[in-house]
């Protein structure tokens, strides 16, 4: 029997994430623990927490899981693992160990799907040099999978949301469009080629990008995931008290992502993300509406958004291209804090 | 008047159908969209506002009828 995980997800990608505004409101009321060894917490809306063990070592902790983003269980496992591990890379860390988190409907899916998801996760984690040493499963429908990951980072070399400085250029390492192509796939509008390209990028570890960041001593970065390029740019801008200008026309796109948006293939979560960013965003008068909505597209296992000192940007781009990240591009710049935190133009 | 029935469709099909109708009519004539979910209503409304299209909405029998036109009559 051919297993189709996508066919099991009833509500579509729209509802997979709590709306960010609601989440912020809730988190406001939860006290943050105070401890000098907590080097990074939710305060800067970073990708992972960082805890200092000693002057040479800090632990990077992160977890992430979600319902299927493709039909094949093995590929789903690979993508979910790449996505979970990505947060460690975005902090400048090296992923070391992980635990599986699985929700699986044993009455509705053959157990071979369960095994395939785990093997996909195991293979991707191995590629990242990460050992999966345990996990936890509960019955749930539809299935969900991800990892809780622990990484190492030197306490003096943490890369955070707060590291963007005026004069920096912004580099994005993967093209955008995974959210809307998944929606297009459900609608029967996305081509096979686009679906394959999208899966290729979702499976691609941010390991190479992280190595380049470390080599050049980059201080500010995040990975672009559920809040879209605009949402994650906003988090960076707030954390660093700077403004980010994005040239949407320069943003690399997967396949025919633009055509899909132009035909109205805009997932609901894009509007949630727009609602999250718009009060603190400036949109240029002539901004192409399709490009604006691409900036809101929720990414699964998206690329790194790095803030790179202007004079290093050229060499960083050529290193990324040489390392195989051929779609990496300069997509904007960092300025002193202006009226709005982020600005989108064509 | 052209009627686009999006009831029962999952996101983003209702928006796709609405955008298709906009392209087909060129907004020269008004058309109606029947919408079955609050999310679809919100997203289509937001899309039309952002694109400066006019519309009005009435609710009855558990679904919404949206009339889209240049002036939103």
Tab-separated table of C-alpha atoms in Angstrom:
chain	number	residue	atom	x	y	z
A	1	UNK	CA	0.000	0.000	0.000
A	2	UNK	CA	1.285	3.417	-0.929
A	3	UNK	CA	1.190	5.634	2.136
A	4	UNK	CA	0.084	9.232	1.605
A	5	UNK	CA	0.702	11.248	4.760
A	6	UNK	CA	-0.420	14.506	3.170
A	7	UNK	CA	-3.838	13.041	2.533
A	8	UNK	CA	-4.246	12.615	6.305
A	9	UNK	CA	-3.789	16.247	7.203
A	10	UNK	CA	-7.320	17.574	7.227
A	11	UNK	CA	-6.843	21.184	8.151
A	12	UNK	CA	-3.965	21.996	5.837
A	13	UNK	CA	-0.900	23.951	6.760
A	14	UNK	CA	-3.026	26.884	7.896
A	15	UNK	CA	-3.559	25.735	11.436
A	16	UNK	CA	-0.266	24.070	12.274
A	17	UNK	CA	1.064	26.973	14.301
A	18	UNK	CA	-0.443	29.117	17.051
A	19	UNK	CA	-0.861	32.673	15.714
A	20	UNK	CA	2.243	34.622	16.827
A	21	UNK	CA	0.258	37.507	18.313
A	22	UNK	CA	-1.649	35.171	20.605
A	23	UNK	CA	1.547	33.388	21.522
A	24	UNK	CA	3.273	36.631	22.500
A	25	UNK	CA	0.296	37.615	24.630
A	26	UNK	CA	0.401	34.305	26.510
A	27	UNK	CA	4.170	34.293	26.997
A	28	UNK	CA	4.021	37.782	28.515
A	29	UNK	CA	2.316	36.308	31.567
A	30	UNK	CA	4.781	33.480	32.112
A	31	UNK	CA	7.723	34.561	34.261
A	32	UNK	CA	11.184	34.013	32.762
A	33	UNK	CA	13.625	32.168	35.013
A	34	UNK	CA	16.516	34.335	36.209
A	35	UNK	CA	19.932	32.711	36.144
A	36	UNK	CA	23.236	34.244	35.001
A	37	UNK	CA	24.026	31.046	33.121
A	38	UNK	CA	20.979	31.436	30.874
A	39	UNK	CA	22.667	33.208	27.974
A	40	UNK	CA	19.728	33.241	25.551
A	41	UNK	CA	16.053	32.819	26.400
A	42	UNK	CA	12.691	33.601	24.824
A	43	UNK	CA	13.216	37.317	25.570
A	44	UNK	CA	14.889	37.906	22.203
A	45	UNK	CA	12.563	35.423	20.447
A	46	UNK	CA	15.569	33.414	19.459
A	47	UNK	CA	15.692	30.056	17.753
A	48	UNK	CA	16.917	28.132	20.777
A	49	UNK	CA	17.764	28.567	24.426
A	50	UNK	CA	21.434	28.665	25.432
A	51	UNK	CA	22.730	27.644	28.863
A	52	UNK	CA	26.344	28.128	30.019
A	53	UNK	CA	28.013	25.084	31.539
A	54	UNK	CA	31.431	26.716	31.929
A	55	UNK	CA	33.522	29.402	30.195
A	56	UNK	CA	34.252	27.089	27.271
A	57	UNK	CA	30.915	25.380	26.779
A	58	UNK	CA	27.257	26.268	26.552
A	59	UNK	CA	24.340	24.018	25.633
A	60	UNK	CA	21.924	24.972	22.852
A	61	UNK	CA	18.433	23.502	23.396
A	62	UNK	CA	15.584	23.457	20.938
A	63	UNK	CA	12.541	21.447	19.953
A	64	UNK	CA	10.169	21.475	17.017
A	65	UNK	CA	7.556	19.108	15.584
A	66	UNK	CA	4.738	19.334	13.067
A	67	UNK	CA	2.243	17.388	10.932
A	68	UNK	CA	3.295	16.005	7.524
A	69	UNK	CA	4.536	18.366	4.833
A	70	UNK	CA	4.893	15.648	2.204
A	71	UNK	CA	3.361	12.279	1.399
A	72	UNK	CA	6.305	9.947	1.918
A	73	UNK	CA	7.002	8.968	5.568
A	74	UNK	CA	10.768	8.658	5.088
A	75	UNK	CA	11.011	12.106	3.495
A	76	UNK	CA	8.788	13.549	6.211
A	77	UNK	CA	11.201	12.193	8.824
A	78	UNK	CA	14.154	13.746	7.024
A	79	UNK	CA	12.468	17.141	6.709
A	80	UNK	CA	11.236	17.242	10.314
A	81	UNK	CA	14.719	16.360	11.594
A	82	UNK	CA	16.458	18.935	9.367
A	83	UNK	CA	13.992	21.536	10.597
A	84	UNK	CA	14.509	20.674	14.278
A	85	UNK	CA	18.291	20.651	14.029
A	86	UNK	CA	18.315	23.930	12.098
A	87	UNK	CA	17.714	25.988	15.242
A	88	UNK	CA	21.055	24.823	16.658
A	89	UNK	CA	22.848	25.885	13.469
A	90	UNK	CA	21.084	29.248	13.539
A	91	UNK	CA	22.635	29.900	16.978
A	92	UNK	CA	26.124	29.090	15.731
A	93	UNK	CA	26.100	25.730	17.517
A	94	UNK	CA	26.977	22.147	16.670
A	95	UNK	CA	24.125	19.665	17.176
A	96	UNK	CA	25.228	16.714	19.301
A	97	UNK	CA	22.343	14.618	20.652
A	98	UNK	CA	18.584	14.495	20.137
A	99	UNK	CA	15.354	12.825	21.214
A	100	UNK	CA	12.489	11.825	18.929
A	101	UNK	CA	9.059	13.332	19.511
A	102	UNK	CA	6.345	11.352	17.749
A	103	UNK	CA	2.579	11.418	17.619
A	104	UNK	CA	1.247	8.548	15.602
A	105	UNK	CA	-2.173	7.027	14.871
A	106	UNK	CA	-1.363	3.324	15.124
A	107	UNK	CA	-4.952	2.382	14.231
A	108	UNK	CA	-4.992	4.436	11.043
A	109	UNK	CA	-1.525	3.992	9.587
A	110	UNK	CA	0.608	0.878	9.104
A	111	UNK	CA	3.492	0.662	11.543
A	112	UNK	CA	5.917	0.653	8.627
A	113	UNK	CA	5.105	4.355	8.206
A	114	UNK	CA	6.168	4.872	11.825
A	115	UNK	CA	9.442	3.080	11.151
A	116	UNK	CA	10.035	5.013	7.928
A	117	UNK	CA	9.560	8.365	9.656
A	118	UNK	CA	12.053	7.378	12.368
A	119	UNK	CA	14.593	6.119	9.826
A	120	UNK	CA	14.260	9.376	7.877
A	121	UNK	CA	14.911	11.302	11.078
A	122	UNK	CA	17.808	9.032	11.991
A	123	UNK	CA	19.464	9.392	8.579
A	124	UNK	CA	19.167	13.182	8.580
A	125	UNK	CA	20.423	13.435	12.162
A	126	UNK	CA	23.399	11.219	11.235
A	127	UNK	CA	24.194	13.503	8.322
A	128	UNK	CA	24.303	16.335	10.871
A	129	UNK	CA	26.572	14.292	13.172
A	130	UNK	CA	23.763	14.117	15.729
A	131	UNK	CA	22.961	10.992	17.749
A	132	UNK	CA	19.326	10.262	18.508
A	133	UNK	CA	19.421	8.595	21.911
A	134	UNK	CA	15.761	8.158	22.771
A	135	UNK	CA	12.316	9.561	22.351
A	136	UNK	CA	8.654	9.487	23.212
A	137	UNK	CA	5.537	8.522	21.259
A	138	UNK	CA	1.848	9.039	21.949
A	139	UNK	CA	-1.235	8.137	19.943
A	140	UNK	CA	-2.531	11.062	17.942
A	141	UNK	CA	-4.041	11.863	14.586
A	142	UNK	CA	-2.734	13.175	12.247
A	143	UNK	CA	0.869	12.075	12.853
A	144	UNK	CA	3.423	14.619	14.003
A	145	UNK	CA	7.161	14.284	14.276
A	146	UNK	CA	10.205	16.252	15.282
A	147	UNK	CA	13.228	16.297	17.551
A	148	UNK	CA	14.383	17.880	20.758
A	149	UNK	CA	18.028	18.710	20.081
A	150	UNK	CA	20.992	19.573	22.256
A	151	UNK	CA	24.001	21.283	20.718
A	152	UNK	CA	27.291	22.743	21.860
A	153	UNK	CA	28.406	26.309	21.375
A	154	UNK	CA	31.257	28.373	22.803
A	155	UNK	CA	29.671	30.967	25.132
A	156	UNK	CA	31.569	33.737	23.335
A	157	UNK	CA	30.526	32.632	19.856
A	158	UNK	CA	26.752	32.494	20.085
A	159	UNK	CA	24.934	33.833	17.038
A	160	UNK	CA	21.641	35.456	17.997
A	161	UNK	CA	18.703	37.434	16.675
A	162	UNK	CA	20.190	40.433	18.463
A	163	UNK	CA	23.449	40.490	16.509
A	164	UNK	CA	22.391	42.583	13.474
A	165	UNK	CA	24.235	45.918	13.238
A	166	UNK	CA	23.641	48.998	11.060
A	167	UNK	CA	25.673	48.682	7.866
A	168	UNK	CA	25.263	44.900	7.722
A	169	UNK	CA	23.864	43.249	4.617
A	170	UNK	CA	21.271	40.487	4.876
A	171	UNK	CA	21.954	37.148	3.220
A	172	UNK	CA	19.341	34.419	2.778
A	173	UNK	CA	20.720	30.940	2.090
A	174	UNK	CA	17.650	29.117	0.683
A	175	UNK	CA	14.893	30.231	-1.696
A	176	UNK	CA	11.403	30.923	-0.299
A	177	UNK	CA	8.114	29.244	-1.124
A	178	UNK	CA	7.818	25.945	0.771
A	179	UNK	CA	4.538	26.949	2.451
A	180	UNK	CA	2.721	28.096	-0.640
A	181	UNK	CA	4.047	25.242	-2.786
A	182	UNK	CA	2.703	22.765	-0.219
A	183	UNK	CA	-0.661	24.551	-0.447
A	184	UNK	CA	-0.358	24.488	-4.245
A	185	UNK	CA	0.306	20.754	-4.076
A	186	UNK	CA	-2.930	20.212	-2.141
A	187	UNK	CA	-4.776	22.297	-4.701
A	188	UNK	CA	-3.228	20.376	-7.590
A	189	UNK	CA	-1.650	23.615	-8.878
A	190	UNK	CA	2.039	23.012	-8.139
A	191	UNK	CA	4.191	21.173	-10.671
A	192	UNK	CA	6.097	18.000	-9.788
A	193	UNK	CA	9.326	19.904	-10.363
A	194	UNK	CA	8.360	22.582	-7.846
A	195	UNK	CA	7.317	20.000	-5.256
A	196	UNK	CA	10.621	18.158	-5.691
A	197	UNK	CA	12.636	21.379	-5.461
A	198	UNK	CA	10.730	22.389	-2.358
A	199	UNK	CA	11.422	19.018	-0.709
A	200	UNK	CA	15.096	19.281	-1.673
A	201	UNK	CA	15.436	22.555	0.200
A	202	UNK	CA	13.391	21.388	3.190
A	203	UNK	CA	15.694	18.380	3.561
A	204	UNK	CA	18.841	20.447	3.133
A	205	UNK	CA	20.636	20.939	6.463
A	206	UNK	CA	21.686	24.453	7.419
A	207	UNK	CA	25.015	22.922	8.391
A	208	UNK	CA	26.971	24.427	5.486
A	209	UNK	CA	25.512	27.871	6.088
A	210	UNK	CA	26.403	27.605	9.771
A	211	UNK	CA	29.987	26.628	8.964
A	212	UNK	CA	30.354	29.697	6.760
A	213	UNK	CA	28.891	31.882	9.520
A	214	UNK	CA	31.391	30.537	12.031
A	215	UNK	CA	34.283	30.977	9.633
A	216	UNK	CA	33.473	34.654	9.183
A	217	UNK	CA	32.519	35.386	12.791
A	218	UNK	CA	28.937	36.345	11.965
A	219	UNK	CA	27.103	37.627	15.072
A	220	UNK	CA	23.481	37.853	13.961
A	221	UNK	CA	21.316	35.247	12.266
A	222	UNK	CA	18.102	33.289	12.470
A	223	UNK	CA	16.507	30.557	10.421
A	224	UNK	CA	13.418	31.442	8.430
A	225	UNK	CA	10.542	29.179	9.451
A	226	UNK	CA	6.903	29.515	10.451
A	227	UNK	CA	6.677	33.284	10.810
A	228	UNK	CA	7.941	33.830	7.264
A	229	UNK	CA	10.818	36.001	6.102
A	230	UNK	CA	9.057	39.149	7.319
A	231	UNK	CA	8.209	37.682	10.731
A	232	UNK	CA	11.727	36.470	11.414
A	233	UNK	CA	13.215	39.724	10.090
A	234	UNK	CA	10.963	41.577	12.531
A	235	UNK	CA	12.204	39.441	15.422
A	236	UNK	CA	15.802	40.212	14.441
A	237	UNK	CA	15.107	43.916	14.110
A	238	UNK	CA	13.418	44.099	17.514
A	239	UNK	CA	16.107	42.065	19.256
A	240	UNK	CA	18.914	44.217	17.854
A	241	UNK	CA	16.955	47.496	18.017
A	242	UNK	CA	17.717	48.152	14.357
A	243	UNK	CA	15.651	48.300	11.171
A	244	UNK	CA	15.836	45.768	8.358
A	245	UNK	CA	15.129	46.708	4.731
A	246	UNK	CA	14.232	43.800	2.475
A	247	UNK	CA	14.477	43.989	-1.310
A	248	UNK	CA	11.814	41.428	-2.149
A	249	UNK	CA	12.718	41.453	-5.839
A	250	UNK	CA	16.120	39.989	-4.934
A	251	UNK	CA	14.760	37.185	-2.784
A	252	UNK	CA	15.384	33.781	-4.384
A	253	UNK	CA	12.202	31.773	-4.989
A	254	UNK	CA	11.527	28.078	-5.470
A	255	UNK	CA	10.340	27.251	-8.996
A	256	UNK	CA	7.085	28.916	-9.905
A	257	UNK	CA	6.285	30.196	-6.424
A	258	UNK	CA	5.513	33.623	-7.857
A	259	UNK	CA	2.961	32.269	-10.339
A	260	UNK	CA	1.205	30.323	-7.561
A	261	UNK	CA	0.826	33.421	-5.393
A	262	UNK	CA	-0.367	35.363	-8.422
A	263	UNK	CA	-3.126	32.786	-8.848
A	264	UNK	CA	-4.234	33.350	-5.256
A	265	UNK	CA	-2.475	30.366	-3.702
A	266	UNK	CA	-1.807	32.130	-0.400
A	267	UNK	CA	-2.066	29.901	2.690
A	268	UNK	CA	-4.093	31.268	5.591
A	269	UNK	CA	-1.033	31.405	7.832
A	270	UNK	CA	0.447	34.053	5.507
A	271	UNK	CA	-2.380	36.377	6.523
A	272	UNK	CA	-1.735	35.542	10.195
A	273	UNK	CA	1.920	36.443	9.677
A	274	UNK	CA	0.931	39.672	7.884
A	275	UNK	CA	-1.261	40.539	10.853
A	276	UNK	CA	1.735	39.896	13.145
A	277	UNK	CA	4.194	42.152	11.316
A	278	UNK	CA	2.174	44.928	9.734
A	279	UNK	CA	2.033	47.450	12.595
A	280	UNK	CA	5.809	47.475	12.700
A	281	UNK	CA	6.372	47.282	8.946
A	282	UNK	CA	6.696	49.838	6.185
A	283	UNK	CA	5.579	48.660	2.747
A	284	UNK	CA	6.732	50.784	-0.188
A	285	UNK	CA	3.908	52.332	-2.269
A	286	UNK	CA	4.781	50.293	-5.334
A	287	UNK	CA	5.493	47.010	-3.502
A	288	UNK	CA	4.311	44.058	-5.613
A	289	UNK	CA	1.516	42.432	-3.598
A	290	UNK	CA	2.646	38.941	-4.604
A	291	UNK	CA	6.166	39.622	-3.309
A	292	UNK	CA	4.715	41.048	-0.109
A	293	UNK	CA	2.769	37.839	0.480
A	294	UNK	CA	5.821	35.718	-0.349
A	295	UNK	CA	7.563	37.520	2.529
A	296	UNK	CA	4.744	36.219	4.782
A	297	UNK	CA	4.968	32.617	3.554
A	298	UNK	CA	5.621	30.181	6.421
A	299	UNK	CA	8.726	28.144	5.633
A	300	UNK	CA	9.431	24.617	6.756
A	301	UNK	CA	13.140	24.034	7.343
A	302	UNK	CA	13.908	27.376	5.696
A	303	UNK	CA	17.304	28.925	5.136
A	304	UNK	CA	19.492	31.046	7.373
A	305	UNK	CA	18.989	34.793	7.362
A	306	UNK	CA	22.406	36.213	8.254
A	307	UNK	CA	23.397	39.738	9.096
A	308	UNK	CA	26.847	40.166	7.574
A	309	UNK	CA	29.150	43.189	7.885
A	310	UNK	CA	28.967	44.999	4.520
A	311	UNK	CA	32.642	44.509	3.642
A	312	UNK	CA	32.403	40.722	4.164
A	313	UNK	CA	29.165	40.139	2.240
A	314	UNK	CA	30.785	39.521	-1.153
A	315	UNK	CA	33.184	36.887	0.106
A	316	UNK	CA	30.519	35.242	2.289
A	317	UNK	CA	28.234	34.919	-0.739
A	318	UNK	CA	30.974	33.357	-2.836
A	319	UNK	CA	31.833	30.923	-0.001
A	320	UNK	CA	28.178	29.914	0.271
A	321	UNK	CA	27.937	29.400	-3.497
A	322	UNK	CA	31.150	27.387	-3.508
A	323	UNK	CA	29.804	25.218	-0.691
A	324	UNK	CA	26.752	24.358	-2.775
A	325	UNK	CA	24.264	26.949	-1.544
A	326	UNK	CA	24.020	28.378	-5.033
A	327	UNK	CA	20.747	30.223	-4.408
A	328	UNK	CA	22.139	32.266	-1.489
A	329	UNK	CA	21.671	35.972	-2.144
A	330	UNK	CA	21.958	39.405	-0.567
A	331	UNK	CA	18.338	40.425	-0.012
A	332	UNK	CA	18.544	43.579	2.069
A	333	UNK	CA	20.378	45.626	4.636
A	334	UNK	CA	20.386	46.692	8.264
A	335	UNK	CA	20.076	50.354	9.251
A	336	UNK	CA	19.820	52.343	12.463
A	337	UNK	CA	16.362	51.976	13.980
A	338	UNK	CA	13.915	54.008	11.912
A	339	UNK	CA	10.195	54.546	12.495
A	340	UNK	CA	9.359	50.943	11.625
A	341	UNK	CA	11.350	47.818	12.349
A	342	UNK	CA	11.137	46.345	8.866
A	343	UNK	CA	10.728	47.840	5.390
A	344	UNK	CA	9.706	45.874	2.325
A	345	UNK	CA	10.336	47.139	-1.187
A	346	UNK	CA	10.503	45.606	-4.640
B	1	UNK	CA	-24.510	38.004	-11.604
B	2	UNK	CA	-21.683	35.465	-11.541
B	3	UNK	CA	-21.692	33.342	-8.370
B	4	UNK	CA	-18.589	31.545	-7.068
B	5	UNK	CA	-19.456	28.854	-4.525
B	6	UNK	CA	-16.477	28.110	-2.271
B	7	UNK	CA	-18.411	26.406	0.531
B	8	UNK	CA	-16.793	23.183	1.654
B	9	UNK	CA	-13.463	24.057	0.073
B	10	UNK	CA	-10.354	24.090	2.237
B	11	UNK	CA	-7.911	26.982	2.411
B	12	UNK	CA	-6.630	28.508	0.126
B	13	UNK	CA	-9.113	27.277	-2.533
B	14	UNK	CA	-11.735	29.977	-1.752
B	15	UNK	CA	-9.163	32.740	-2.266
B	16	UNK	CA	-7.917	31.129	-5.484
B	17	UNK	CA	-11.489	30.995	-6.810
B	18	UNK	CA	-12.072	34.631	-5.834
B	19	UNK	CA	-8.904	35.789	-7.526
B	20	UNK	CA	-9.834	33.833	-10.644
B	21	UNK	CA	-13.200	35.593	-10.740
B	22	UNK	CA	-11.488	38.974	-10.369
B	23	UNK	CA	-9.309	38.181	-13.367
B	24	UNK	CA	-12.213	36.860	-15.431
B	25	UNK	CA	-14.524	39.793	-14.789
B	26	UNK	CA	-11.742	42.352	-14.843
B	27	UNK	CA	-13.878	43.872	-12.063
B	28	UNK	CA	-16.066	45.342	-14.798
B	29	UNK	CA	-19.088	43.601	-13.326
B	30	UNK	CA	-19.906	42.623	-9.747
B	31	UNK	CA	-19.858	38.967	-8.678
B	32	UNK	CA	-20.758	37.012	-5.567
B	33	UNK	CA	-18.673	34.597	-3.526
B	34	UNK	CA	-20.366	32.099	-1.205
B	35	UNK	CA	-18.061	31.382	1.741
B	36	UNK	CA	-18.459	28.629	4.321
B	37	UNK	CA	-15.711	29.280	6.861
B	38	UNK	CA	-14.708	32.201	9.044
B	39	UNK	CA	-11.054	31.762	8.110
B	40	UNK	CA	-11.788	31.927	4.397
B	41	UNK	CA	-13.981	34.992	4.958
B	42	UNK	CA	-11.188	36.730	6.899
B	43	UNK	CA	-8.517	35.892	4.355
B	44	UNK	CA	-10.562	36.897	1.312
B	45	UNK	CA	-11.665	40.134	3.024
B	46	UNK	CA	-8.075	40.954	3.843
B	47	UNK	CA	-6.962	40.175	0.301
B	48	UNK	CA	-9.647	42.418	-1.215
B	49	UNK	CA	-8.885	45.310	1.166
B	50	UNK	CA	-5.163	45.073	0.375
B	51	UNK	CA	-5.946	45.134	-3.335
B	52	UNK	CA	-8.398	48.019	-2.969
B	53	UNK	CA	-11.373	46.063	-4.265
B	54	UNK	CA	-14.795	46.875	-2.844
B	55	UNK	CA	-17.030	44.285	-1.224
B	56	UNK	CA	-19.964	43.804	1.108
B	57	UNK	CA	-20.893	40.744	3.137
B	58	UNK	CA	-24.187	39.315	4.379
B	59	UNK	CA	-24.566	36.241	6.548
B	60	UNK	CA	-27.429	33.792	6.423
B	61	UNK	CA	-28.069	30.100	7.018
B	62	UNK	CA	-24.538	29.456	8.244
B	63	UNK	CA	-22.612	30.896	5.338
B	64	UNK	CA	-21.570	34.262	3.995
B	65	UNK	CA	-22.425	35.905	0.709
B	66	UNK	CA	-19.811	38.373	-0.416
B	67	UNK	CA	-20.524	40.794	-3.240
B	68	UNK	CA	-17.348	42.001	-4.904
B	69	UNK	CA	-17.193	45.003	-7.196
B	70	UNK	CA	-15.096	48.060	-7.887
B	71	UNK	CA	-17.170	50.073	-5.448
B	72	UNK	CA	-18.291	47.269	-3.178
B	73	UNK	CA	-22.030	47.638	-3.683
